[in-house]
PDB file of C-alpha atoms in Angstrom:
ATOM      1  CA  UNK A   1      -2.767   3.931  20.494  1.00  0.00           C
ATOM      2  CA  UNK A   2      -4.767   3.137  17.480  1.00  0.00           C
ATOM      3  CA  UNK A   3      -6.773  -0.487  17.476  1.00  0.00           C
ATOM      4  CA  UNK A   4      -5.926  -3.468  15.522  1.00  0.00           C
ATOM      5  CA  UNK A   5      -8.319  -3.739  12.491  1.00  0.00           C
ATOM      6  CA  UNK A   6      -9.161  -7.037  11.991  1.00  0.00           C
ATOM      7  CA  UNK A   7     -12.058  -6.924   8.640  1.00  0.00           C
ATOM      8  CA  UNK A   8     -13.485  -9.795   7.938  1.00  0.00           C
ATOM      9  CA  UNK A   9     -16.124 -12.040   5.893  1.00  0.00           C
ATOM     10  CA  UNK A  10     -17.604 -15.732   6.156  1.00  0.00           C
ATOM     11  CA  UNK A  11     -20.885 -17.306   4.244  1.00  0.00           C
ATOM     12  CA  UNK A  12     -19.659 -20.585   6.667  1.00  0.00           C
ATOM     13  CA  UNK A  13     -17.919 -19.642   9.315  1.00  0.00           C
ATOM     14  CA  UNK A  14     -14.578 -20.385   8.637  1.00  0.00           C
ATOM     15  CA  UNK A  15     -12.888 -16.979   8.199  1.00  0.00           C
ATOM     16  CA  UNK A  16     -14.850 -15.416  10.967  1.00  0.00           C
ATOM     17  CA  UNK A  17     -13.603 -18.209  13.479  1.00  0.00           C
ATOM     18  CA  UNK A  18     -10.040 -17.295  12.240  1.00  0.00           C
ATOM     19  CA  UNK A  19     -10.707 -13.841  12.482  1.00  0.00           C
ATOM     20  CA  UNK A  20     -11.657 -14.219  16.253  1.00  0.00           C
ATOM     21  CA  UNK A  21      -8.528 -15.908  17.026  1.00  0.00           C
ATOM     22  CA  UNK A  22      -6.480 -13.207  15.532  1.00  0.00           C
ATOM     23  CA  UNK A  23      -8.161 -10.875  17.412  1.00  0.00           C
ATOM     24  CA  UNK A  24      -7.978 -13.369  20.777  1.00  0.00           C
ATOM     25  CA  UNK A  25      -4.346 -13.744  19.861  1.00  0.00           C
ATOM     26  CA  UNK A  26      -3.870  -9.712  19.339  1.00  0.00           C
ATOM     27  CA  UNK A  27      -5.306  -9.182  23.109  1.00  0.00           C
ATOM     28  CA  UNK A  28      -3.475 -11.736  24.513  1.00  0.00           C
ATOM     29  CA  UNK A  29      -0.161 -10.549  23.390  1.00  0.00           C
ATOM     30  CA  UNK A  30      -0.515  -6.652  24.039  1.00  0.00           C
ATOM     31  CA  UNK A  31      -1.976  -7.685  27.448  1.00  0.00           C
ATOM     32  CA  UNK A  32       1.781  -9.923  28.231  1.00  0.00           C
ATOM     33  CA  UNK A  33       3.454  -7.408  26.073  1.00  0.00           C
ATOM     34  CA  UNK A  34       2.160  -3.964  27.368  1.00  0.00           C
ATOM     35  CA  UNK A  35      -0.873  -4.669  29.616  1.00  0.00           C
ATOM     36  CA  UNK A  36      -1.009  -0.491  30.491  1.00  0.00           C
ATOM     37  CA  UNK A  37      -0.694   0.564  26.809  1.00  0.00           C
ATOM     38  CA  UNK A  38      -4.806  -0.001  26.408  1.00  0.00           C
ATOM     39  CA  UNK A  39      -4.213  -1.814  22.963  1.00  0.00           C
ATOM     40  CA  UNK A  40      -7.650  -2.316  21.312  1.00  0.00           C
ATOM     41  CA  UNK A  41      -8.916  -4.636  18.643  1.00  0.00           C
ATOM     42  CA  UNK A  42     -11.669  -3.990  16.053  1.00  0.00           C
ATOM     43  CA  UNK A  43     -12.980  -6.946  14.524  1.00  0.00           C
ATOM     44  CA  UNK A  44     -15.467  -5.654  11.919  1.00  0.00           C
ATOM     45  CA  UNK A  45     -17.626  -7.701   9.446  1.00  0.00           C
ATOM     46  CA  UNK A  46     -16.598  -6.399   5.232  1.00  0.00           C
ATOM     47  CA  UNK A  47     -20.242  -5.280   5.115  1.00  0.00           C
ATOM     48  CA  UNK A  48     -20.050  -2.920   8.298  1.00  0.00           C
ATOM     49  CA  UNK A  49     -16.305  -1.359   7.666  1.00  0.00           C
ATOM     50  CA  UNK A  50     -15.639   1.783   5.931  1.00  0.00           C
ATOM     51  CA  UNK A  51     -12.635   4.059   5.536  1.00  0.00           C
ATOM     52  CA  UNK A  52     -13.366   5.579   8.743  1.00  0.00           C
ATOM     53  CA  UNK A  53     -12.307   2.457  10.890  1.00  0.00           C
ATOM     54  CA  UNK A  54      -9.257   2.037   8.066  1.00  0.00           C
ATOM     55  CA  UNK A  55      -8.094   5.633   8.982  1.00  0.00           C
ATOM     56  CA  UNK A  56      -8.871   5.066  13.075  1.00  0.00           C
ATOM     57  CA  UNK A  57      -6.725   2.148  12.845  1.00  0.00           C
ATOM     58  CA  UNK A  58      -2.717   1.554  13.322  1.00  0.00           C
ATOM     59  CA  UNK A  59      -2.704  -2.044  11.927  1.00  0.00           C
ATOM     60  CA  UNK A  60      -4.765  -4.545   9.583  1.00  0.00           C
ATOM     61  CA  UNK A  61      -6.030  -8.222   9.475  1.00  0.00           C
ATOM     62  CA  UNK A  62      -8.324  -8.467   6.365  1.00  0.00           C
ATOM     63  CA  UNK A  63      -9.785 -11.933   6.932  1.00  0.00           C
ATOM     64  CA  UNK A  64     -11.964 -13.750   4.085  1.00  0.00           C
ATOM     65  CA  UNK A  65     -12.784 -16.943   1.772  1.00  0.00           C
ATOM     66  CA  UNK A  66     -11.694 -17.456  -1.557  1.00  0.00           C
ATOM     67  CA  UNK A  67     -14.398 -18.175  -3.893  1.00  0.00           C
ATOM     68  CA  UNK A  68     -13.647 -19.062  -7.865  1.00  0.00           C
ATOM     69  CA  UNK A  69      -9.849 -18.285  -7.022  1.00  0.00           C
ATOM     70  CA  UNK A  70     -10.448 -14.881  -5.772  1.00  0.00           C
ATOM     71  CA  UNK A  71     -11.649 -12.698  -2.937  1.00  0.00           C
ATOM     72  CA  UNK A  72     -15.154 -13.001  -1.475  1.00  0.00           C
ATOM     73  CA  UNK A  73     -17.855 -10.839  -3.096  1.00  0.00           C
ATOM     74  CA  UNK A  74     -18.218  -9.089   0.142  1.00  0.00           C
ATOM     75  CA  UNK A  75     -14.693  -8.507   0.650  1.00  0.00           C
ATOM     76  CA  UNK A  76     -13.599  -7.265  -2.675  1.00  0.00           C
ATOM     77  CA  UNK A  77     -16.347  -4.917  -2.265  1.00  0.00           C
ATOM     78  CA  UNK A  78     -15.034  -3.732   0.693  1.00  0.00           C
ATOM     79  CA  UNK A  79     -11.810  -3.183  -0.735  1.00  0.00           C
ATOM     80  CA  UNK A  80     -13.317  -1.141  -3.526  1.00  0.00           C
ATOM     81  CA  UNK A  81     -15.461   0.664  -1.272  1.00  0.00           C
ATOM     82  CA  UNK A  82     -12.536   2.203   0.604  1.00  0.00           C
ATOM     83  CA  UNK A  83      -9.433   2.217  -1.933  1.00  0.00           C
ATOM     84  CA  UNK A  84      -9.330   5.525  -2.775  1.00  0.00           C
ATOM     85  CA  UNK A  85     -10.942   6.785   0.330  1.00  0.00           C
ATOM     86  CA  UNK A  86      -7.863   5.499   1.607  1.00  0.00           C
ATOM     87  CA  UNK A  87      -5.286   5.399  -0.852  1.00  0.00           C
ATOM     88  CA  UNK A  88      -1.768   8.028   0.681  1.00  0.00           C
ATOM     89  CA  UNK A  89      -3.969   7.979   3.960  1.00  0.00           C
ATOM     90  CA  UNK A  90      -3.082   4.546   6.268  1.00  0.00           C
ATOM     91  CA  UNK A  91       0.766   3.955   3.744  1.00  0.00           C
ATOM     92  CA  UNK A  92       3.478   2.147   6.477  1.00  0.00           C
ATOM     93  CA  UNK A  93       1.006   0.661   8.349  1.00  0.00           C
ATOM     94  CA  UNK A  94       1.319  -2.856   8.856  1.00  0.00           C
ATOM     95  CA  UNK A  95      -0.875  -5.691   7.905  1.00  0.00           C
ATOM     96  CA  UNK A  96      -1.573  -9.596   7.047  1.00  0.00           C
ATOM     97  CA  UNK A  97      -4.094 -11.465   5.674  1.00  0.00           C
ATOM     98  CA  UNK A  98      -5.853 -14.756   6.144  1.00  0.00           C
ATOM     99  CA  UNK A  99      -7.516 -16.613   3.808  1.00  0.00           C
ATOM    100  CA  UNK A 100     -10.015 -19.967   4.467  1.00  0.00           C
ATOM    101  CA  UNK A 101     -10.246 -22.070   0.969  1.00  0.00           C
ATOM    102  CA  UNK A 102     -11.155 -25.450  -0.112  1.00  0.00           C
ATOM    103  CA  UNK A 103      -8.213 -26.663  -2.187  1.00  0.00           C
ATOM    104  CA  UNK A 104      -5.838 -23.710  -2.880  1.00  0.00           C
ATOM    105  CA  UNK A 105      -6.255 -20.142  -1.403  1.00  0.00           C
ATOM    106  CA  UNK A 106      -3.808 -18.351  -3.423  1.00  0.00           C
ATOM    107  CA  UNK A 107      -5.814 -16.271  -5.956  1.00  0.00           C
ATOM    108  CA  UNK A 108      -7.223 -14.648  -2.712  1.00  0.00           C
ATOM    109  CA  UNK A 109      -4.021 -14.178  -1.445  1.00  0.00           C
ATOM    110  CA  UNK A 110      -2.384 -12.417  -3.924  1.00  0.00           C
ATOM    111  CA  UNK A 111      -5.489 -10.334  -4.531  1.00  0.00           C
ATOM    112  CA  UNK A 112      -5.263  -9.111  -1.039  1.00  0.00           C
ATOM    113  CA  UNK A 113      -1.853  -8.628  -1.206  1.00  0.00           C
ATOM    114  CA  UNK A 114      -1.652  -6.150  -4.441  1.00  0.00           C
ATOM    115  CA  UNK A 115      -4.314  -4.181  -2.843  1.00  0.00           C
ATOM    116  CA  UNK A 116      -2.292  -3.700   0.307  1.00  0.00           C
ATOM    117  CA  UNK A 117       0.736  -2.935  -1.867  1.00  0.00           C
ATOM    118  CA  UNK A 118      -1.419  -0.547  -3.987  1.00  0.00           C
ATOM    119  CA  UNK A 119      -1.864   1.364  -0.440  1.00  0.00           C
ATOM    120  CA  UNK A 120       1.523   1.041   0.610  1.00  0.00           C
ATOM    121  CA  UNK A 121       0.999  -1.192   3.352  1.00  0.00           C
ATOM    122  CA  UNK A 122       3.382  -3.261   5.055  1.00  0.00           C
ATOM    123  CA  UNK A 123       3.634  -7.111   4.894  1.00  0.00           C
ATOM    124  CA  UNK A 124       3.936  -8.307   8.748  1.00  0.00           C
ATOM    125  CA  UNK A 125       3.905 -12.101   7.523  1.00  0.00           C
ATOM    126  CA  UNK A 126       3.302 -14.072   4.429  1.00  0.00           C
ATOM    127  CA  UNK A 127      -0.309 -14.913   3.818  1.00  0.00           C
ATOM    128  CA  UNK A 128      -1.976 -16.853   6.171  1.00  0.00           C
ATOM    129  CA  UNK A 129      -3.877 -19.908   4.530  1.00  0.00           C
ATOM    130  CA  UNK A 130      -5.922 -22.585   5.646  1.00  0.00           C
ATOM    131  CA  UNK A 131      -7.005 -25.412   3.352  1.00  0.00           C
ATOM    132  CA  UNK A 132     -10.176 -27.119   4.533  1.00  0.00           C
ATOM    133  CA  UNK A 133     -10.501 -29.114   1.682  1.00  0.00           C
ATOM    134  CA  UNK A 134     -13.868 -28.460   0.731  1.00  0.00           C
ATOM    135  CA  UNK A 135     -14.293 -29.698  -3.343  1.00  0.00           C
ATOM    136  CA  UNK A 136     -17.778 -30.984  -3.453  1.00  0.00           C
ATOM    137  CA  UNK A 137     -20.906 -28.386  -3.750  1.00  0.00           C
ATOM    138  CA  UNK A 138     -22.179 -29.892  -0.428  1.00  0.00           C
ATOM    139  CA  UNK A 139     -18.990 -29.606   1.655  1.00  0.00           C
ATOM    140  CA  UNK A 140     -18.107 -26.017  -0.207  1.00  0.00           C
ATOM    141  CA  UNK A 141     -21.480 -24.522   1.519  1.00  0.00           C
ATOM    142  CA  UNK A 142     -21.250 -26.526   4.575  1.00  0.00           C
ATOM    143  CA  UNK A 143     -21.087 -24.632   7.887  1.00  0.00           C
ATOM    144  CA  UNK A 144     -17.233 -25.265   8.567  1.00  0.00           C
ATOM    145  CA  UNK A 145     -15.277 -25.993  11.586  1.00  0.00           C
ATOM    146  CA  UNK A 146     -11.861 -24.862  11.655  1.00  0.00           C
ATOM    147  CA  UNK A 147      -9.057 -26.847  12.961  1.00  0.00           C
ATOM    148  CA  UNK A 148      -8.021 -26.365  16.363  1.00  0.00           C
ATOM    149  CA  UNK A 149      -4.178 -25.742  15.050  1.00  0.00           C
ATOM    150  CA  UNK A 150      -5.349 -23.456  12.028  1.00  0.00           C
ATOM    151  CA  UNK A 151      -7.050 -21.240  14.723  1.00  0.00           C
ATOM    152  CA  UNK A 152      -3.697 -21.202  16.997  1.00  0.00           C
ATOM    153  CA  UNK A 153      -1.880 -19.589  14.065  1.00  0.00           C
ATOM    154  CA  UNK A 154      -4.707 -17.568  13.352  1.00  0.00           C
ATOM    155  CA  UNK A 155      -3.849 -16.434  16.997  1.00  0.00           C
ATOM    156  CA  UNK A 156       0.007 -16.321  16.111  1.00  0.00           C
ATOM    157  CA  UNK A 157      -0.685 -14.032  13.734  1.00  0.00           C
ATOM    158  CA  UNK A 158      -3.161 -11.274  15.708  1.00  0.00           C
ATOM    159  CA  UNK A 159      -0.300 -11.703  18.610  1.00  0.00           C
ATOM    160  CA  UNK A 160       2.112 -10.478  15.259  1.00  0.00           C
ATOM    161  CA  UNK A 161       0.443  -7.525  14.703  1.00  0.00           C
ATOM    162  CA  UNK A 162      -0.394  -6.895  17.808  1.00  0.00           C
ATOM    163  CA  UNK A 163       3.210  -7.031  19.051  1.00  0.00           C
ATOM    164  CA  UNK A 164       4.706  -5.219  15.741  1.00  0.00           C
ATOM    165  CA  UNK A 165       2.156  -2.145  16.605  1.00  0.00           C
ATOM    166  CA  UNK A 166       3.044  -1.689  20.300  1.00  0.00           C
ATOM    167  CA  UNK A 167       7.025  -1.746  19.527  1.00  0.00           C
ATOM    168  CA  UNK A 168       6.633   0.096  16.746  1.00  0.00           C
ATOM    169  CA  UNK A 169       7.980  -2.434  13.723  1.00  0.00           C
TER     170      UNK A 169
END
């Protein structure tokens, strides 16, 4: 069975603490789910993944801030590192995204979101966002903490995927 991709990118540590409990939540479910089935997660900073790991994979967590009302820097450049390299190659496969933000996290999410449409991907849940409330230039580059619920359904949503790739949905 193909692994779990799970891309992400953090300047403060939000999105990569959300990332790991996707990917703690992905393990945990395939190991209650189908404990002999060998299920694998990658968790892979924007920076180091490339279409290789998008083609080696059978699902998708793309995991990153908004900044200005988009995408990350480092994650749109991911993106439009490995569109094309991509693009009629990974179609059906499933994915979600999660976004950290300060106030609003939407611009991000629909960014993501016509990307993965653009490849054909499938929507396993409705964009994942949590609102830390950051709005000053201080608390924006703050190291953040996330909030022990936002990181459970950070984990609800890994155990998604995780559990929509081993039946097959």
């Amino acid at each position: 069975m193909k692994p779990l991709l799970i891309v992400w990118h953090s300047r403060t540590g939000a999105a990569r603490q959300m990332a790991e409990a996707a990917a703690d939540g992905a393990a945990a479910a395939a190991a209650e789910l189908a404990p002999e089935a060998g299920f694998a997660v990658t968790l892979k900073r924007a920076a180091d993944a490339g279409v290789d790991d998008l083609l080696a994979s059978g699902g998708f967590l793309f995991c990153a801030p908004e900044n200005l009302a988009s995408l990350s820097g480092e994650m749109k450049e991911f993106f439009d590192r490995c569109y094309y390299g991509a693009l009629d190659r990974i179609q059906g496969l499933s994915y979600a995204c999660a976004i950290s933000a300060g106030s609003d996290g939407a611009g991000a999410a629909r960014q993501t979101e016509r990307i993965c449409t653009g490849w054909r991907l499938r929507a396993a849940a409705p964009a994942l966002i949590v609102n830390l409330g950051a709005q000053t230039p201080a608390q924006i580059a703050a190291p953040k903490t996330v909030p022990a619920a936002d990181l459970e359904r950070c984990a609800e949503l890994g155990g998604l995927l995780a559990g929509l790739m081993l039946l097959g949905g």
